[in-house]
Amino acid sequence: MKTLFMTATSLALGLAACQSPGTETQKPHTGIIKTPFGAVEGQPVELYTLTNSNGTAVSITTYGGIITAFRTKDKNDSVSSIVVGFDTITQYLQQPPYFGAIIGRYGNRIGNAAFSLDGKEYKLAANNGKNHLHGGLKGFDKQIWKAADVQDSVPTLILEYTSKDGEEGYPGNLQVKVTYALGDNDDLRITYDATTDKATPVNLTNHSYFNLTGDTRSTILDHRLQLKSSSYTPVDSGLIPTGEIRKVAGTPFDFSQAATVGSRMDQVPGGYDHNWVIDRKGKNLETVAILTDSVSGRLLEVQTTEPGIQFYAGNFLDGKFTNHTGTPVNLHTALCLETQHFPDSPNKKDFPTTILQPGEKYHTVTVYRVGRMAK
Ligand code: BGC
């Protein structure tokens, strides 16, 4: 596979080198390009850019498996990134709120930073008030991942990380593999695989912040969202699910028909930051969310095998960070659609289990496909 990688890289670089000025737009450089992306704690970090035949490009760094950019064409064929990100490692080290990162060992919150498993109590890092959020103080988003493999036919990057027994308080050595593949339908497929040597909760996701205009100058309040869901998990003041599964009908949580994000958010204290329960037909990949923006004409379709999706409307964004475009990432200028199992499942016996047992294989798939809205 190393050989394939060399081929892909040389091919991409070769194409770039051979092209005479002016021909670049005729044929995109498909494949994978690897570039240095600085260093973290003395260890080198790389950036891999996957480009498909449409010229759509996804850049992923080995630091946190972060998707730094997802560049697509808008309705005028102008290219910009639909996810918030930075061009250098420096800003990523200033603790942005998980921009584009792999989240683990547990996506979202675990109440009181504790859970019991097989009669034993486990204490986790309390990094969100008294609760545990997104895997703790040094979650998977802040680890350096190993680029284990790349493939060229469909530009693919495989990242691996071993989370040690006891890391952030979790039991068991967890071997994790995250595969990113960019198809020619502008579909980024992220596959999460894991195995463990002791029973442990696992809930992996990606924390990309989307603004389909490609620029955080405008908010996402006019984006239209549709969720394939008729219920959600209400939360307490610390954003921990109460355990209830409540119908969305007749509430501002009803996105079963497309609605603009901002139209009813004033009725939701703090804004949308909840887990919707997906109306699933089975265990296969299903379309669970569609987001559209009429300014750019872009559409984002989310497919997943997961039972839940966290729709977070960027309620805590405060302009501290500046996007690729040089514009601050202000309140509600980006939103997240994090496919997942429900928050606090290790403490909620009625929620679908997140416990991975030794000998079992954790395997989930989520696809982010970008298209154009029908005219
Ligand atoms: C959570 C938010 C949190 C954000 C950034 C989301 O997944 O639901 O409450 O503020 O991540 O940390």
XYZ file of C-alpha atoms and ligand atoms in Angstrom:
387
model
C 0.000 0.000 0.000
C 3.007 2.228 0.650
C 3.828 1.773 -3.027
C 0.340 2.832 -3.989
C 0.710 5.894 -1.836
C 3.970 6.813 -3.553
C 2.241 6.326 -6.881
C -0.673 8.515 -5.869
C 1.544 11.250 -4.573
C 3.945 11.212 -7.485
C 1.017 11.042 -9.875
C -0.656 14.057 -8.325
C 2.578 15.982 -8.081
C 3.562 14.867 -11.572
C 0.311 16.105 -13.048
C 0.740 19.414 -11.311
C 4.271 19.742 -12.603
C 3.500 18.777 -16.212
C 0.621 21.117 -16.737
C 1.349 24.234 -18.678
C -0.129 27.493 -17.405
C -3.762 27.871 -18.310
C -4.573 24.167 -18.501
C -5.002 23.703 -14.773
C -8.736 24.223 -14.711
C -9.318 21.713 -17.538
C -8.440 18.640 -15.521
C -8.297 18.565 -11.734
C -5.383 16.755 -10.059
C -7.214 13.711 -8.800
C -5.683 11.603 -6.047
C -3.870 12.446 -2.851
C -1.206 14.973 -2.042
C 0.694 14.932 1.237
C 2.236 18.129 2.581
C 3.916 18.979 5.890
C 1.637 20.740 8.365
C 4.053 21.706 11.122
C 4.714 19.807 14.327
C 3.003 19.145 17.643
C 5.136 18.466 20.713
C 8.105 17.842 18.426
C 6.260 15.335 16.268
C 5.670 16.143 12.597
C 2.098 16.526 11.416
C 0.926 16.130 7.828
C -1.905 17.383 5.695
C -3.437 15.041 3.114
C -5.561 16.553 0.372
C -7.962 14.207 -1.418
C -9.204 15.525 -4.762
C -11.807 13.914 -6.997
C -12.413 14.313 -10.722
C -14.753 17.291 -10.178
C -12.022 19.205 -8.409
C -13.753 18.816 -5.034
C -11.018 18.586 -2.400
C -10.953 17.528 1.235
C -7.918 18.267 3.400
C -7.283 16.218 6.524
C -4.471 16.598 9.026
C -2.981 13.785 11.057
C -3.445 16.046 14.105
C -6.865 15.069 15.435
C -7.878 13.702 12.012
C -9.189 17.235 11.479
C -10.913 18.073 8.219
C -9.361 21.480 7.669
C -11.175 22.213 4.398
C -13.883 20.723 2.161
C -13.669 22.741 -1.039
C -16.578 22.522 -3.456
C -18.102 24.607 -6.235
C -21.112 26.801 -5.593
C -23.870 27.543 -8.124
C -21.528 29.962 -9.943
C -18.676 27.426 -9.986
C -16.787 29.475 -7.470
C -14.793 27.222 -5.085
C -14.780 27.663 -1.311
C -14.671 25.507 1.797
C -18.006 24.547 3.313
C -16.350 23.749 6.638
C -14.697 26.086 9.110
C -10.945 25.550 9.271
C -7.470 27.006 9.377
C -4.487 26.870 7.019
C -1.847 26.351 9.718
C -1.456 24.110 12.744
C -0.925 27.106 15.058
C -4.594 28.010 15.400
C -5.542 24.361 15.948
C -3.263 24.344 18.990
C -5.179 27.250 20.537
C -8.068 24.945 21.468
C -10.804 25.849 18.987
C -14.079 24.084 19.851
C -13.236 20.838 18.007
C -13.343 22.382 14.491
C -13.466 19.440 12.017
C -11.943 16.902 14.418
C -12.476 13.219 15.105
C -14.272 12.976 18.436
C -13.609 10.082 20.798
C -13.563 7.988 22.827
C -17.050 9.355 23.435
C -18.815 11.965 21.307
C -20.796 14.505 23.365
C -21.389 14.380 27.126
C -21.270 11.810 29.889
C -23.092 13.114 32.971
C -21.054 13.746 36.144
C -18.008 12.502 34.238
C -18.645 8.974 35.477
C -20.288 5.682 34.564
C -20.500 2.154 35.919
C -19.708 -0.905 33.873
C -19.793 -4.525 35.041
C -20.106 -3.330 38.652
C -17.130 -0.995 38.497
C -17.296 2.832 38.660
C -15.145 4.739 36.161
C -14.218 8.406 36.702
C -13.536 10.471 33.594
C -12.073 13.944 33.153
C -14.702 16.628 33.974
C -13.922 19.132 31.212
C -17.382 20.704 30.816
C -18.508 21.851 34.234
C -18.998 18.662 36.198
C -19.571 16.679 32.985
C -17.307 14.954 30.497
C -17.354 16.265 26.906
C -15.973 14.829 23.649
C -13.556 12.366 25.231
C -11.988 14.596 27.880
C -9.015 16.913 28.262
C -6.979 15.248 25.545
C -9.483 13.451 23.403
C -8.929 11.935 19.966
C -9.192 15.460 18.501
C -5.831 16.388 20.094
C -3.900 13.198 19.297
C -1.551 12.645 16.400
C -2.914 9.909 14.188
C -0.841 7.581 12.053
C -1.524 7.741 8.325
C -1.605 3.983 7.891
C -2.554 3.758 4.286
C -3.692 5.653 1.249
C -5.409 4.447 -1.888
C -5.750 6.172 -5.174
C -8.691 4.827 -7.199
C -11.159 6.577 -4.890
C -8.906 9.023 -2.994
C -8.743 7.405 0.444
C -6.844 8.103 3.656
C -6.749 5.703 6.596
C -5.794 7.072 10.008
C -5.062 4.906 13.025
C -4.724 5.586 16.714
C -4.372 3.380 19.794
C -6.068 4.763 22.877
C -4.388 3.195 25.898
C -6.140 1.473 28.780
C -6.966 4.216 31.319
C -6.612 7.122 28.871
C -8.923 9.926 30.064
C -10.318 7.365 32.520
C -11.660 4.835 29.986
C -11.058 1.094 30.332
C -9.316 -1.000 27.701
C -6.804 -0.521 24.921
C -8.857 0.681 21.976
C -7.522 0.291 18.433
C -9.208 2.866 16.226
C -9.218 3.247 12.463
C -10.903 6.113 10.632
C -11.125 5.946 6.836
C -11.901 8.980 4.680
C -12.840 8.335 1.033
C -13.848 11.039 -1.414
C -16.075 9.748 -4.197
C -16.840 11.320 -7.540
C -20.342 12.263 -6.364
C -18.667 14.747 -3.998
C -19.415 12.309 -1.200
C -16.977 12.115 1.690
C -17.420 8.728 3.328
C -16.022 8.418 6.858
C -15.802 4.894 8.249
C -15.017 4.336 11.911
C -13.692 0.950 13.075
C -12.519 -0.060 16.530
C -11.728 -3.062 18.694
C -10.976 -3.266 22.397
C -9.434 -5.655 24.947
C -11.842 -4.609 27.773
C -15.479 -3.533 27.669
C -15.638 0.246 27.108
C -18.027 2.911 25.855
C -17.238 4.058 22.294
C -19.037 6.768 20.336
C -17.028 8.216 17.460
C -17.992 11.146 15.259
C -16.663 14.070 13.256
C -17.089 17.638 14.466
C -17.126 19.642 11.226
C -18.772 23.050 11.370
C -20.629 23.782 8.147
C -21.498 27.056 6.503
C -22.621 26.278 2.974
C -21.981 29.832 1.781
C -18.273 29.013 2.232
C -17.763 32.092 4.364
C -18.491 32.810 8.011
C -19.350 36.407 7.096
C -22.964 35.262 7.020
C -24.732 33.166 9.634
C -26.343 29.777 9.080
C -29.716 31.048 10.321
C -31.147 31.096 6.783
C -29.888 27.613 5.922
C -32.778 25.165 5.592
C -32.531 21.892 7.474
C -34.493 18.689 7.244
C -33.973 15.855 9.730
C -35.415 12.371 9.340
C -36.576 12.316 12.895
C -39.807 12.461 14.842
C -38.277 12.661 18.330
C -35.330 14.046 20.259
C -33.669 13.652 23.645
C -34.487 16.673 25.894
C -31.636 17.848 28.137
C -31.104 19.377 31.571
C -29.274 22.673 32.186
C -25.899 20.935 31.749
C -27.015 19.561 28.341
C -27.278 16.010 29.684
C -30.273 14.056 28.323
C -32.999 13.555 30.910
C -33.630 10.062 29.520
C -36.946 11.021 27.938
C -37.506 10.515 24.215
C -39.924 13.261 23.231
C -41.921 13.761 20.040
C -40.927 16.825 18.005
C -44.384 17.378 16.474
C -45.721 20.828 17.294
C -42.394 22.012 18.764
C -39.481 24.104 17.408
C -37.555 20.804 17.233
C -39.678 19.596 14.336
C -37.441 19.509 11.239
C -39.276 16.597 9.639
C -40.150 19.110 6.919
C -37.368 21.471 5.853
C -37.295 24.677 7.910
C -34.816 27.499 8.288
C -32.514 27.100 11.262
C -33.315 30.554 12.619
C -37.096 30.612 12.228
C -37.947 29.113 15.658
C -34.642 29.103 17.511
C -35.705 31.973 19.798
C -38.099 29.436 21.381
C -35.196 27.142 22.307
C -33.259 28.488 25.311
C -29.558 28.597 24.378
C -30.276 27.522 20.797
C -30.248 24.096 19.161
C -27.716 21.736 20.751
C -29.620 18.469 20.969
C -29.617 14.890 19.850
C -32.347 13.913 17.386
C -33.439 10.294 17.295
C -33.307 9.136 13.688
C -36.346 7.356 12.249
C -34.433 4.403 10.890
C -35.633 1.603 8.620
C -32.761 -0.700 9.587
C -29.044 -0.697 10.209
C -27.832 0.325 6.753
C -26.706 3.729 5.585
C -29.704 6.069 5.349
C -30.123 9.751 4.532
C -30.833 11.464 7.839
C -30.285 15.170 7.180
C -30.438 17.589 4.272
C -29.107 21.109 4.591
C -29.509 23.708 1.853
C -28.424 27.281 1.279
C -30.005 29.281 -1.500
C -27.207 31.899 -1.574
C -24.555 29.404 -2.714
C -27.065 26.937 -4.193
C -25.284 24.180 -2.245
C -26.933 21.173 -0.651
C -25.408 18.888 1.968
C -26.815 15.411 2.466
C -25.834 13.429 5.558
C -26.147 9.659 5.494
C -25.301 7.441 8.428
C -25.644 4.063 10.091
C -25.929 5.777 13.507
C -29.172 6.083 15.545
C -28.748 9.771 16.446
C -27.573 13.142 15.200
C -26.464 16.139 17.246
C -27.573 19.332 15.575
C -25.542 22.107 17.172
C -26.211 25.634 15.874
C -22.853 27.126 16.893
C -24.354 28.675 20.043
C -20.969 29.088 21.755
C -19.076 30.529 18.781
C -17.789 33.941 19.796
C -15.493 35.305 17.084
C -12.302 34.245 18.867
C -11.152 32.248 15.833
C -10.711 33.395 12.252
C -11.605 31.134 9.328
C -9.626 30.449 6.085
C -11.393 33.373 4.537
C -10.051 35.785 7.154
C -13.472 36.256 8.709
C -14.216 35.636 12.394
C -16.238 32.598 13.347
C -18.996 34.418 15.197
C -22.180 33.239 16.904
C -24.288 30.997 14.607
C -21.914 31.350 11.644
C -21.543 27.562 11.401
C -23.455 24.467 12.474
C -22.612 20.852 13.225
C -24.432 17.675 12.246
C -22.677 15.052 14.352
C -23.856 11.516 13.711
C -23.663 9.517 16.917
C -25.177 7.327 19.598
C -27.075 9.361 22.161
C -25.214 11.499 24.719
C -24.814 9.966 28.186
C -25.783 6.485 26.969
C -23.419 4.778 29.466
C -25.746 6.120 32.200
C -29.055 5.598 30.376
C -30.083 1.972 30.292
C -32.925 2.603 27.842
C -30.720 4.241 25.184
C -29.067 2.035 22.531
C -25.864 0.678 24.064
C -22.458 2.217 23.357
C -20.497 -0.520 25.102
C -18.003 -2.317 22.884
C -16.999 -5.756 24.165
C -13.716 -7.534 23.490
C -14.131 -9.634 20.343
C -16.764 -7.269 18.913
C -16.142 -4.937 16.001
C -17.221 -1.301 16.224
C -18.118 -0.199 12.696
C -20.105 2.879 11.692
C -20.294 4.867 8.465
C -21.255 8.463 7.813
C -21.330 10.180 4.409
C -21.340 13.923 3.790
C -22.385 14.489 0.168
C -22.355 17.935 -1.336
C -24.635 18.718 -4.259
C -26.472 21.579 -5.822
C -30.003 22.616 -5.021
C -32.544 22.066 -7.768
C -33.034 25.323 -9.652
C -21.862 20.037 21.747
C -21.886 21.453 22.220
C -20.467 21.931 22.350
C -19.818 21.798 21.016
C -18.368 22.234 21.002
C -21.192 19.992 20.431
O -21.126 18.685 19.980
O -23.141 19.476 21.689
O -22.564 21.577 23.437
O -20.415 23.255 22.780
O -19.881 20.471 20.592
O -17.704 21.700 22.053
